[in-house]
XYZ file of N, CA and C in Angstrom:
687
model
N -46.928 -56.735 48.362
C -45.851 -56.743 47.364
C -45.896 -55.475 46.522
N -45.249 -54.976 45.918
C -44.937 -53.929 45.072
C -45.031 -53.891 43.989
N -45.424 -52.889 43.177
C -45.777 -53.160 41.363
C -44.464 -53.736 40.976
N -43.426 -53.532 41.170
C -41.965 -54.430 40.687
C -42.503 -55.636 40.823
N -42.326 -55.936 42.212
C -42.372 -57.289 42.079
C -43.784 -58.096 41.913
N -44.744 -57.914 41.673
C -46.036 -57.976 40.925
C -45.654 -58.527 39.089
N -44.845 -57.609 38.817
C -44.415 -57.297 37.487
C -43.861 -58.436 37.091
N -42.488 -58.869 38.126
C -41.665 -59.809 37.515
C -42.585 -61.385 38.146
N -43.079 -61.158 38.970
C -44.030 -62.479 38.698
C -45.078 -62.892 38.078
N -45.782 -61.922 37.327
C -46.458 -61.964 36.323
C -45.616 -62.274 34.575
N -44.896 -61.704 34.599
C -43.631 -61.533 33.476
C -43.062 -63.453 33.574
N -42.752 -63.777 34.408
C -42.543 -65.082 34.801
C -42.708 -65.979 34.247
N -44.461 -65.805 34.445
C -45.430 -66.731 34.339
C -45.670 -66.870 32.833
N -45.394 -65.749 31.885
C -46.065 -65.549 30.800
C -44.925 -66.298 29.756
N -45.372 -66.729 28.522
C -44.575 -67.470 27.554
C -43.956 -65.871 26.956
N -42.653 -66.202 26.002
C -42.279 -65.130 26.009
C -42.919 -64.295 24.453
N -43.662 -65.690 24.103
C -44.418 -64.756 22.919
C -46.213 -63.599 23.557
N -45.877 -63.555 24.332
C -47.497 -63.370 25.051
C -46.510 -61.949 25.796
N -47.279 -60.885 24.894
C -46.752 -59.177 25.416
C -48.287 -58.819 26.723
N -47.777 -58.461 28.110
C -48.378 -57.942 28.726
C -48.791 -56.248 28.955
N -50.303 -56.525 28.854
C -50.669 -54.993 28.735
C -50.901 -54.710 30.608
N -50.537 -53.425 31.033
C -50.622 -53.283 32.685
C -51.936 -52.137 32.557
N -53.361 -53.215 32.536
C -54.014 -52.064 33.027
C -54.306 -50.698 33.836
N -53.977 -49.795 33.627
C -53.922 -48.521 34.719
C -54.872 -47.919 34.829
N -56.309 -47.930 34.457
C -57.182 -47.378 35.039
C -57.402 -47.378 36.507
N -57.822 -46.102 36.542
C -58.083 -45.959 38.267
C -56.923 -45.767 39.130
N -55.788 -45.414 38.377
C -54.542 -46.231 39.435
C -53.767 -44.872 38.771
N -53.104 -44.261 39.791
C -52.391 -42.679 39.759
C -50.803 -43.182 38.467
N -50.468 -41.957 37.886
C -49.623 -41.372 37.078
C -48.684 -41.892 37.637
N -48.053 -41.670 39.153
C -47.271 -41.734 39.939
C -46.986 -44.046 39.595
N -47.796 -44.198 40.254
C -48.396 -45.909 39.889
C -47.885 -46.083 38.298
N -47.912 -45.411 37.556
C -47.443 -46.005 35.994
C -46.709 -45.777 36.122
N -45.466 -44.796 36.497
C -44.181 -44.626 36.527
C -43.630 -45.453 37.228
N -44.143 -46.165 38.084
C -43.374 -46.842 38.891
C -43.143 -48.274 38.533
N -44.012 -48.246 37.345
C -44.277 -49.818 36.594
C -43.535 -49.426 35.314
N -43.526 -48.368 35.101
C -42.282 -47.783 33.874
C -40.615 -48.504 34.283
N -40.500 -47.704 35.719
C -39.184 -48.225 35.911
C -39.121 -49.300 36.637
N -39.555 -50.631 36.609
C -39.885 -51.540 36.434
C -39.619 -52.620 35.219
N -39.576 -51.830 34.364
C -39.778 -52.227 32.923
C -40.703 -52.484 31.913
N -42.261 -52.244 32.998
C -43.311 -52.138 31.660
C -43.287 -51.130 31.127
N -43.853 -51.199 29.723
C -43.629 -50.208 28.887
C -45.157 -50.153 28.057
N -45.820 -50.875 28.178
C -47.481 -51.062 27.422
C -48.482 -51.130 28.823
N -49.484 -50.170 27.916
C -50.565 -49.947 29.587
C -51.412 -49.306 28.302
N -52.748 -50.178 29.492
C -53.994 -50.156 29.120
C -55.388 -49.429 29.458
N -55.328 -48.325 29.064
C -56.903 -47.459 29.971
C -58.053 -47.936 29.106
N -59.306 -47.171 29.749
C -60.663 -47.643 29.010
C -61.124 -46.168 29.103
N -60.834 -45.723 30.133
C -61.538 -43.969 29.873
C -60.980 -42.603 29.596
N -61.377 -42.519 28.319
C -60.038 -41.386 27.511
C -60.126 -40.414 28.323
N -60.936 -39.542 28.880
C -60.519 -38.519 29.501
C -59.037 -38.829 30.591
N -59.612 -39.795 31.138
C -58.605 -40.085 32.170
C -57.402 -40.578 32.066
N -57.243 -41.019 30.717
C -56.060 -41.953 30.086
C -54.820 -40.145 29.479
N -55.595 -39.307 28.989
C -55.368 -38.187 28.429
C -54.265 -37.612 29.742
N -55.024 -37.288 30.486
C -54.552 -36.656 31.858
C -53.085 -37.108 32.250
N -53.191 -38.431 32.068
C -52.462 -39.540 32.982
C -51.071 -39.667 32.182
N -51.649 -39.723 31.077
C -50.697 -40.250 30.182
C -49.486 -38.543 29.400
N -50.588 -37.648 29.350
C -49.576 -36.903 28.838
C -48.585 -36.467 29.418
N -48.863 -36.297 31.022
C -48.238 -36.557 32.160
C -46.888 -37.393 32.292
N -47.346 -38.004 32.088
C -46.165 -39.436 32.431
C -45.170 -39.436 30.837
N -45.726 -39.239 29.693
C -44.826 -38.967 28.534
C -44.179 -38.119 29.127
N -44.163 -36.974 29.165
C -43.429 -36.000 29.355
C -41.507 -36.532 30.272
N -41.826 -37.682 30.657
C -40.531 -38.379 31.366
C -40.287 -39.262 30.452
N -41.506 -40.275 30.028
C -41.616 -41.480 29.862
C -41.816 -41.724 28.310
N -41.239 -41.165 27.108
C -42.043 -41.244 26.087
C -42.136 -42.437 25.277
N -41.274 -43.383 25.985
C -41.215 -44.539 25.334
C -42.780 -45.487 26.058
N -43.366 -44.611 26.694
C -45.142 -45.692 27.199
C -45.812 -45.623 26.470
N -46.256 -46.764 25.911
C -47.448 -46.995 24.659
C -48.888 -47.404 25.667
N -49.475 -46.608 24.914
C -50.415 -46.418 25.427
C -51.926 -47.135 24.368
N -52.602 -48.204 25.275
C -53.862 -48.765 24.305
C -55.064 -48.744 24.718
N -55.867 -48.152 23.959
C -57.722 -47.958 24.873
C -57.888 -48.690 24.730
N -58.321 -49.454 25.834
C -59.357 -51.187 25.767
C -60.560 -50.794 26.037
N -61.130 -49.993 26.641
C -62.428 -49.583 26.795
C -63.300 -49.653 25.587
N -64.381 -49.628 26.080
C -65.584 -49.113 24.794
C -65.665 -47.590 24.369
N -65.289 -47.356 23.628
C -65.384 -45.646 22.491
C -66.446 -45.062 22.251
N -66.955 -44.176 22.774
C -68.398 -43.318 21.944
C -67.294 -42.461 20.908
N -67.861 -42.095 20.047
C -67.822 -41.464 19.087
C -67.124 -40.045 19.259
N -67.593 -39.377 19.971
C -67.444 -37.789 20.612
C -65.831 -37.836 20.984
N -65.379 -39.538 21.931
C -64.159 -38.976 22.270
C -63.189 -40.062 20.821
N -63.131 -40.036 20.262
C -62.374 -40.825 18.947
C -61.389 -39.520 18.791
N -61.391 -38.827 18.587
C -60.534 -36.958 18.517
C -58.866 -37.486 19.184
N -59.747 -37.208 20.866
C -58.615 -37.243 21.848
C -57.996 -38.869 21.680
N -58.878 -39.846 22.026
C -58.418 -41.135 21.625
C -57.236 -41.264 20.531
N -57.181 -40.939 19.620
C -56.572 -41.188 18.473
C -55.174 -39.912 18.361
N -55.339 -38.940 19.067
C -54.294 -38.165 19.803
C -53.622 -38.998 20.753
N -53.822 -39.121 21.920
C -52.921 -40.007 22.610
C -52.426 -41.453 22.966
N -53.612 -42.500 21.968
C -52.954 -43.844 21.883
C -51.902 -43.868 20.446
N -51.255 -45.211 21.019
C -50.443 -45.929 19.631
C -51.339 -47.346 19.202
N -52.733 -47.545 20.014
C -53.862 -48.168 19.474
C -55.088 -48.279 20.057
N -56.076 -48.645 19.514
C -57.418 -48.576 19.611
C -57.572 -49.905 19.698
N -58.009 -51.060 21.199
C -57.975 -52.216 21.011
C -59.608 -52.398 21.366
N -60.727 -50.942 20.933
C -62.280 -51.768 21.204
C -62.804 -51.550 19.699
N -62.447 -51.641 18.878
C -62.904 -50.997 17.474
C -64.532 -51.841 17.573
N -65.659 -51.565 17.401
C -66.485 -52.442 17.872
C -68.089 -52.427 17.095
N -67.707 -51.564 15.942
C -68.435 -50.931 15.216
C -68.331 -50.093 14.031
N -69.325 -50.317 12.803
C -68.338 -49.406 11.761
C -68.315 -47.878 11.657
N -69.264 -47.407 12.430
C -69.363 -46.134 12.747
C -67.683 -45.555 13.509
N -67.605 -46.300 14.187
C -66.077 -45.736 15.177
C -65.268 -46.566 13.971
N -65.040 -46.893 13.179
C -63.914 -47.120 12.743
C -63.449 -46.064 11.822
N -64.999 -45.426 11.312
C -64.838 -44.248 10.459
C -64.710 -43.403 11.047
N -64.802 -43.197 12.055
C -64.686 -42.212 13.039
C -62.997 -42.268 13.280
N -62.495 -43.240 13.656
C -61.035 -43.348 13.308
C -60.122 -42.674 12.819
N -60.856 -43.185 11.611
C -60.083 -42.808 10.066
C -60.324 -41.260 9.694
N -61.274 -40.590 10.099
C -61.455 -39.117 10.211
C -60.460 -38.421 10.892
N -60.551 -38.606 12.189
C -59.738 -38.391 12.917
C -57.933 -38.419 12.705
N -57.829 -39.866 12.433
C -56.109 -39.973 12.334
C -55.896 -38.992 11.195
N -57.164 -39.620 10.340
C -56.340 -38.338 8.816
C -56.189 -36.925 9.228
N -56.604 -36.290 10.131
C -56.847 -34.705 10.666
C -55.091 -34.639 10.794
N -54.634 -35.595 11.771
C -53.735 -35.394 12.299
C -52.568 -36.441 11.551
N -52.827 -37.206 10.369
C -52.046 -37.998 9.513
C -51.047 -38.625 10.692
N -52.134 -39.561 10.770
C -51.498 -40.350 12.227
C -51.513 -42.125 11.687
N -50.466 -42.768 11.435
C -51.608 -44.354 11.372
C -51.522 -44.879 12.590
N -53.066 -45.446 13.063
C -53.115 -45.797 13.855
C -53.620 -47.391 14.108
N -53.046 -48.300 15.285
C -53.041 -49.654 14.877
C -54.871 -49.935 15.696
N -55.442 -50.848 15.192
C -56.671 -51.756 15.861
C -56.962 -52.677 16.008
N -57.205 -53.187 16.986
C -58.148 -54.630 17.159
C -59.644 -54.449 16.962
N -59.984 -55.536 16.587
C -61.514 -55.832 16.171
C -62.121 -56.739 17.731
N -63.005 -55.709 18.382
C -63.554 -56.633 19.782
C -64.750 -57.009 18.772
N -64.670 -58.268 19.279
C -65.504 -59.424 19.014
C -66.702 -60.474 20.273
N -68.020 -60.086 20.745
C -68.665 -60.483 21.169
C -68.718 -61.814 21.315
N -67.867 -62.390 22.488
C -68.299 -64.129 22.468
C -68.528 -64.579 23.584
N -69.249 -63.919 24.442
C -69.906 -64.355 25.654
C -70.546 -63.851 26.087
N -71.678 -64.630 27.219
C -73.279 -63.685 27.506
C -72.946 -62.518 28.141
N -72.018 -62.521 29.128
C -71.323 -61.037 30.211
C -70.744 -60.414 29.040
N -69.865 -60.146 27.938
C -69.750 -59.158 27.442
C -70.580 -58.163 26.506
N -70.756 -56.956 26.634
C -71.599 -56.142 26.280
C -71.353 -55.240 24.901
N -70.223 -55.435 24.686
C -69.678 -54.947 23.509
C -69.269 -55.858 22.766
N -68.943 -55.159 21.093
C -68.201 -55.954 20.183
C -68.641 -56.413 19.335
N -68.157 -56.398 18.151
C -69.295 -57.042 17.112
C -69.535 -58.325 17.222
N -70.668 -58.305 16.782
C -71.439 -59.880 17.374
C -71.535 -60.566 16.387
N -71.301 -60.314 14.771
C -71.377 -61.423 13.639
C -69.414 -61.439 12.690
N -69.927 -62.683 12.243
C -68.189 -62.876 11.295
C -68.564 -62.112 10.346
N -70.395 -61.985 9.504
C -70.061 -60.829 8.385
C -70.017 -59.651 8.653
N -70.336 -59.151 9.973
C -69.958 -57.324 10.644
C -68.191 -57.275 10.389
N -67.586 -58.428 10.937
C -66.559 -57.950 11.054
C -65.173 -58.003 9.401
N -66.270 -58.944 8.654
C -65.671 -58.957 7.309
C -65.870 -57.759 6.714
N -66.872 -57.349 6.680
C -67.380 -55.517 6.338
C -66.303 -54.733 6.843
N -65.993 -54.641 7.945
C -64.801 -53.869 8.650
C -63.660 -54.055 7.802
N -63.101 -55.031 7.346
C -61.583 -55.448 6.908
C -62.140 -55.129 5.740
N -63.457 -55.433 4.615
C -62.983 -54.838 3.144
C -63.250 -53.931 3.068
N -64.123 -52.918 4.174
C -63.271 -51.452 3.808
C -62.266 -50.986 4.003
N -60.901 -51.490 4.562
C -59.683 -51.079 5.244
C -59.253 -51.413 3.634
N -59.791 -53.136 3.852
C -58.627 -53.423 2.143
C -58.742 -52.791 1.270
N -60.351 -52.143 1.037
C -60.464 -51.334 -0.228
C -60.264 -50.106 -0.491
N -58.999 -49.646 0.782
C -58.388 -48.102 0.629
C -59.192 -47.030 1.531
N -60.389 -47.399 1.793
C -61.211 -46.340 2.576
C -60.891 -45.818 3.752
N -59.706 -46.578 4.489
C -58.847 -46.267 6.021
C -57.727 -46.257 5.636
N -57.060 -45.371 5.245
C -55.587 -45.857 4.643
C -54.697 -44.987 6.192
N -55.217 -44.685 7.345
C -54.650 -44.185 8.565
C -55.055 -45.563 9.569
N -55.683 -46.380 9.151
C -55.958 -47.499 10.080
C -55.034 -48.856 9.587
N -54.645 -49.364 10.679
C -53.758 -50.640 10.336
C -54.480 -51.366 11.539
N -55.590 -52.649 10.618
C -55.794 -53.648 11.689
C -54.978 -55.028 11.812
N -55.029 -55.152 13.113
C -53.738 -55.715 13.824
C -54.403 -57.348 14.450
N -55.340 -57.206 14.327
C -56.357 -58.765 15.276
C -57.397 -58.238 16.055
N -57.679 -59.152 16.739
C -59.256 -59.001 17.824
C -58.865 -59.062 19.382
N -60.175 -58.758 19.862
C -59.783 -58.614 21.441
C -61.232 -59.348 21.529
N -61.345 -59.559 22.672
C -62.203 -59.932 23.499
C -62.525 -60.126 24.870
N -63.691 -60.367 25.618
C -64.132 -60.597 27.228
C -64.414 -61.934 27.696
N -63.983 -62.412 28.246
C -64.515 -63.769 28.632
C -65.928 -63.554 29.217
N -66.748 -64.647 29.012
C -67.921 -64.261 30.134
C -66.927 -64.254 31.568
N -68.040 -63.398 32.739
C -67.464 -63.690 33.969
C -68.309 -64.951 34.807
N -67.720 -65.711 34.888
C -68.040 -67.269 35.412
C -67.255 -68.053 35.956
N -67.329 -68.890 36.869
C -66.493 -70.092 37.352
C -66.356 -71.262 36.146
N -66.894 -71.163 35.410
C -67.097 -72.150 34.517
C -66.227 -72.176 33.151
N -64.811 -73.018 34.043
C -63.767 -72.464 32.710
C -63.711 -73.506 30.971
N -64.910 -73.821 31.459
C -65.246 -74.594 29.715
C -65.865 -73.590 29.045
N -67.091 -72.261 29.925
C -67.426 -71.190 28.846
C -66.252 -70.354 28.496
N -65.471 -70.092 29.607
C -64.132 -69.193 29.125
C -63.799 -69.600 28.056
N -63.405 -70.985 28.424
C -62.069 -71.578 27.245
C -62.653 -71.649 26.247
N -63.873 -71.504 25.959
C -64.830 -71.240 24.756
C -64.791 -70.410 23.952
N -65.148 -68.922 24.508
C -65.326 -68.233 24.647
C -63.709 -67.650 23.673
N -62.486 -68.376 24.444
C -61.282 -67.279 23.727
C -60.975 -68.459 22.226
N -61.714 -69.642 22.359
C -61.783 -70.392 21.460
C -62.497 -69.708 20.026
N -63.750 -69.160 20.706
C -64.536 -68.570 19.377
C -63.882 -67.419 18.747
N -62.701 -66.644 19.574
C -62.244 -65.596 18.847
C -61.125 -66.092 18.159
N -60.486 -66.977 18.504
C -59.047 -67.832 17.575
C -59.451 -67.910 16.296
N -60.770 -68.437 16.547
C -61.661 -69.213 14.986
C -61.719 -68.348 13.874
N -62.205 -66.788 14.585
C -62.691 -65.827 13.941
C -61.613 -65.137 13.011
N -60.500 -65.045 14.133
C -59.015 -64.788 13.913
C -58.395 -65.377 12.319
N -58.574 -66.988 12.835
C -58.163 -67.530 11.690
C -58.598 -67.397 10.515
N -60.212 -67.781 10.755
C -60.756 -66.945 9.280
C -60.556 -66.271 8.359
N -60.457 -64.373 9.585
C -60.246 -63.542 8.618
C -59.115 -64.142 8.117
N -57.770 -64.232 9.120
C -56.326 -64.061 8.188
C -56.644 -64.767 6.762
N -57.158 -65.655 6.852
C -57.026 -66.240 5.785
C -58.128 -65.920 4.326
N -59.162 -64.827 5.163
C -59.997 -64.264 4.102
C -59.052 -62.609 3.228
N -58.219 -62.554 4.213
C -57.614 -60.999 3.893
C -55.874 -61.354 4.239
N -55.143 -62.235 3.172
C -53.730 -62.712 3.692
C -53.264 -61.418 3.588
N -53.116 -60.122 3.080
C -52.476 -58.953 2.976
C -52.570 -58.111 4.283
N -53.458 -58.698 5.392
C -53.024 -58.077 6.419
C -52.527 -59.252 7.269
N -52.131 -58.556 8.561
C -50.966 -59.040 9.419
C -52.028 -59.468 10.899
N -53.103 -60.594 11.174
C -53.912 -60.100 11.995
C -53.497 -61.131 13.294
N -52.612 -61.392 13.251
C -52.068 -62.305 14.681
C -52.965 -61.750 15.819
N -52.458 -60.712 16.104
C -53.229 -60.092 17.509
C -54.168 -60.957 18.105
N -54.083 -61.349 19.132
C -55.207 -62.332 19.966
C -54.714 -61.395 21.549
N -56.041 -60.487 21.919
C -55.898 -59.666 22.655
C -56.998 -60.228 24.014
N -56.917 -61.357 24.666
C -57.181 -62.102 25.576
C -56.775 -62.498 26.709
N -58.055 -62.563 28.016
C -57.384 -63.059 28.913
C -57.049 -61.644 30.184
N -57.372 -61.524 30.960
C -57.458 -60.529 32.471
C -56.999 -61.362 33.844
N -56.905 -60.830 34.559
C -56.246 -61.176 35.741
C -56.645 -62.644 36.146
N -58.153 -62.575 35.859
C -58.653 -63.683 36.812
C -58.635 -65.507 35.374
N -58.754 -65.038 34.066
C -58.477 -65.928 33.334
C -56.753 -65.807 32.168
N -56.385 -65.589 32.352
C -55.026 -65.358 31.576
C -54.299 -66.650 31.593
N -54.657 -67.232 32.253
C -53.520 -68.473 31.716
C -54.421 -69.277 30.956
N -55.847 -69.452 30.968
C -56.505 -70.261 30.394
C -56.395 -69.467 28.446
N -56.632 -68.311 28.585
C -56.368 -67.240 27.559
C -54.816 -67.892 26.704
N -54.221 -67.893 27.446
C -52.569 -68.438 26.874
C -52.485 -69.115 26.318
N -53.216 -70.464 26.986
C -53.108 -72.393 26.328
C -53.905 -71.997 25.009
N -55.141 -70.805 25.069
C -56.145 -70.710 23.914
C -55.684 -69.954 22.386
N -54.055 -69.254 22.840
C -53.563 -68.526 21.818
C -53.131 -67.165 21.968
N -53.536 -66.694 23.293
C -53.779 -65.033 23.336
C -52.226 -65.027 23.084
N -52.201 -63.837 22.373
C -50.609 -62.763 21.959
C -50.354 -61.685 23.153
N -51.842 -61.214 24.220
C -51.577 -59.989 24.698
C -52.773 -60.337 25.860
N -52.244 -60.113 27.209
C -52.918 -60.678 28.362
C -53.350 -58.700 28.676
N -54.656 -58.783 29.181
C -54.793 -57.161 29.901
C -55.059 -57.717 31.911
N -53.664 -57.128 32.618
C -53.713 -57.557 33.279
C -53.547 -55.838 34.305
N -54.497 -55.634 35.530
C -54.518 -54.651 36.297
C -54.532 -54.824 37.937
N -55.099 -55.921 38.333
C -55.362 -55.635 39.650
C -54.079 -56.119 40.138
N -53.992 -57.342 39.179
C -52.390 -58.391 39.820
C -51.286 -57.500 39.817
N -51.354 -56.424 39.395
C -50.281 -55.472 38.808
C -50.507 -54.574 39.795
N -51.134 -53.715 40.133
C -51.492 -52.302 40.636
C -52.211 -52.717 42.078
N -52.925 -53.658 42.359
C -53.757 -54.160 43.913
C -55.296 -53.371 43.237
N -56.021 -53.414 44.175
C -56.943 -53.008 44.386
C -57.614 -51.353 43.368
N -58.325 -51.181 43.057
C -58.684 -50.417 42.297
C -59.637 -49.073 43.259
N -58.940 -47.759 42.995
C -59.805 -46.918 44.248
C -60.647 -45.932 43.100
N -62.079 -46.884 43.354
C -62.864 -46.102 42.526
C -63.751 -45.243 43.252
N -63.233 -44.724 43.924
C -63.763 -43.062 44.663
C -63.022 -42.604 43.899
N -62.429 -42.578 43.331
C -61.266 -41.465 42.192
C -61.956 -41.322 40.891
N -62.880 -42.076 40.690
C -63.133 -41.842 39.134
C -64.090 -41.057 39.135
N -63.744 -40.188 37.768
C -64.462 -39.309 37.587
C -65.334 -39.529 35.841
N -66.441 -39.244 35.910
C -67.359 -39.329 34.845
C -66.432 -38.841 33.936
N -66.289 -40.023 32.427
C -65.623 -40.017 31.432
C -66.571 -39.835 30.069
């Protein structure tokens, strides 16, 4: 089948409050355009060098593609990151958030974030406590990021057959979700950034706002192409 029609049966399936992100890592310029005219318009890389390449590329036709790092961030690339997304969905630490906020201010950019949040044994990133991530929001509230606008959390399911840890798993980030909103009502933190190819509907029933979906979209992933990011 074809990224079109990949697209509209994924699109289908989804409630119409639930925005799909089309993972494109690994998967050619040519491949996002073709999911452009299609009608996606949100796509998801993890490795900035490669997202950089790909993407400035494809603006140049396409400038209406929003572009979101889901990946994990070292520090070094936050620069380029914050140059070519319209968000940062691994914020995962307070070091990169200041790192952020350095950055966007260079270029007086605001830029939107999710807070990844650690809630299963397979994921390796993300902050792992509710007071790490309360630290994060009262320095935003207390003016210290005034180029950062956080938007909600993301998260990984463990990878398992076992869809009671999943459903857990996008359970513990709802919780977290709710919390903050209600510890910080002056921001806007809906965002529930949950849910990949292989769990997304379980992600859905659990709340997710934003499915990251790539293989169902694009096939197979040719990682002889990647190059050290």
């Amino acid at each position: 089948m074809s990224i079109k029609d990949n697209l509209i049966n994924i699109k289908s399936a989804l409630p119409a409050s639930v925005r799909l992100v089309a993972v494109s890592k690994f998967h050619s310029a040519q491949e996002v355009i073709e999911a452009l005219q299609a009608g996606q318009t949100v796509f998801g890389e993890n490795r900035v060098q490669e997202a950089a390449a790909k993407f400035d590329e494809v603006k140049k036709s396409y400038p209406n593609a929003s572009l979101r790092i889901i990946g994990q961030l070292q520090r070094n690339k936050v620069k380029e990151a914050v140059r070519i997304a319209d968000a940062i969905d691994s914020v995962d630490r307070l070091e990169l958030l200041d790192e952020i906020e350095k950055q966007a201010a260079k270029i007086d950019k605001k830029i939107q974030v999710l807070f990844e949040f650690h809630t299963g044994e397979e994921s390796k990133s993300g902050f792992d406590s509710k007071e790490a991530v309360f630290e994060a929001l009262k320095k935003i509230a207390s003016g210290l990021c005034p180029h950062v606008e956080p938007k909600g959390f993301m998260t990984m399911a463990p990878f398992t057959e076992d869809k009671n840890l999943v459903r857990a798993s996008f359970k513990k980030l709802r919780d977290l979700r709710d919390e903050c909103q209600k510890a910080f009502p002056d921001f806007d933190l809906s965002e529930l950034s949950m849910g990949m190819s292989g769990d997304w509907q379980i992600a859905v029933e659990e709340g997710s706002t934003m499915v990251r979906i790539g293989t169902a979209i694009f096939g197979a992933r040719d990682y002889s192409q990647a190059k050290k990011d």
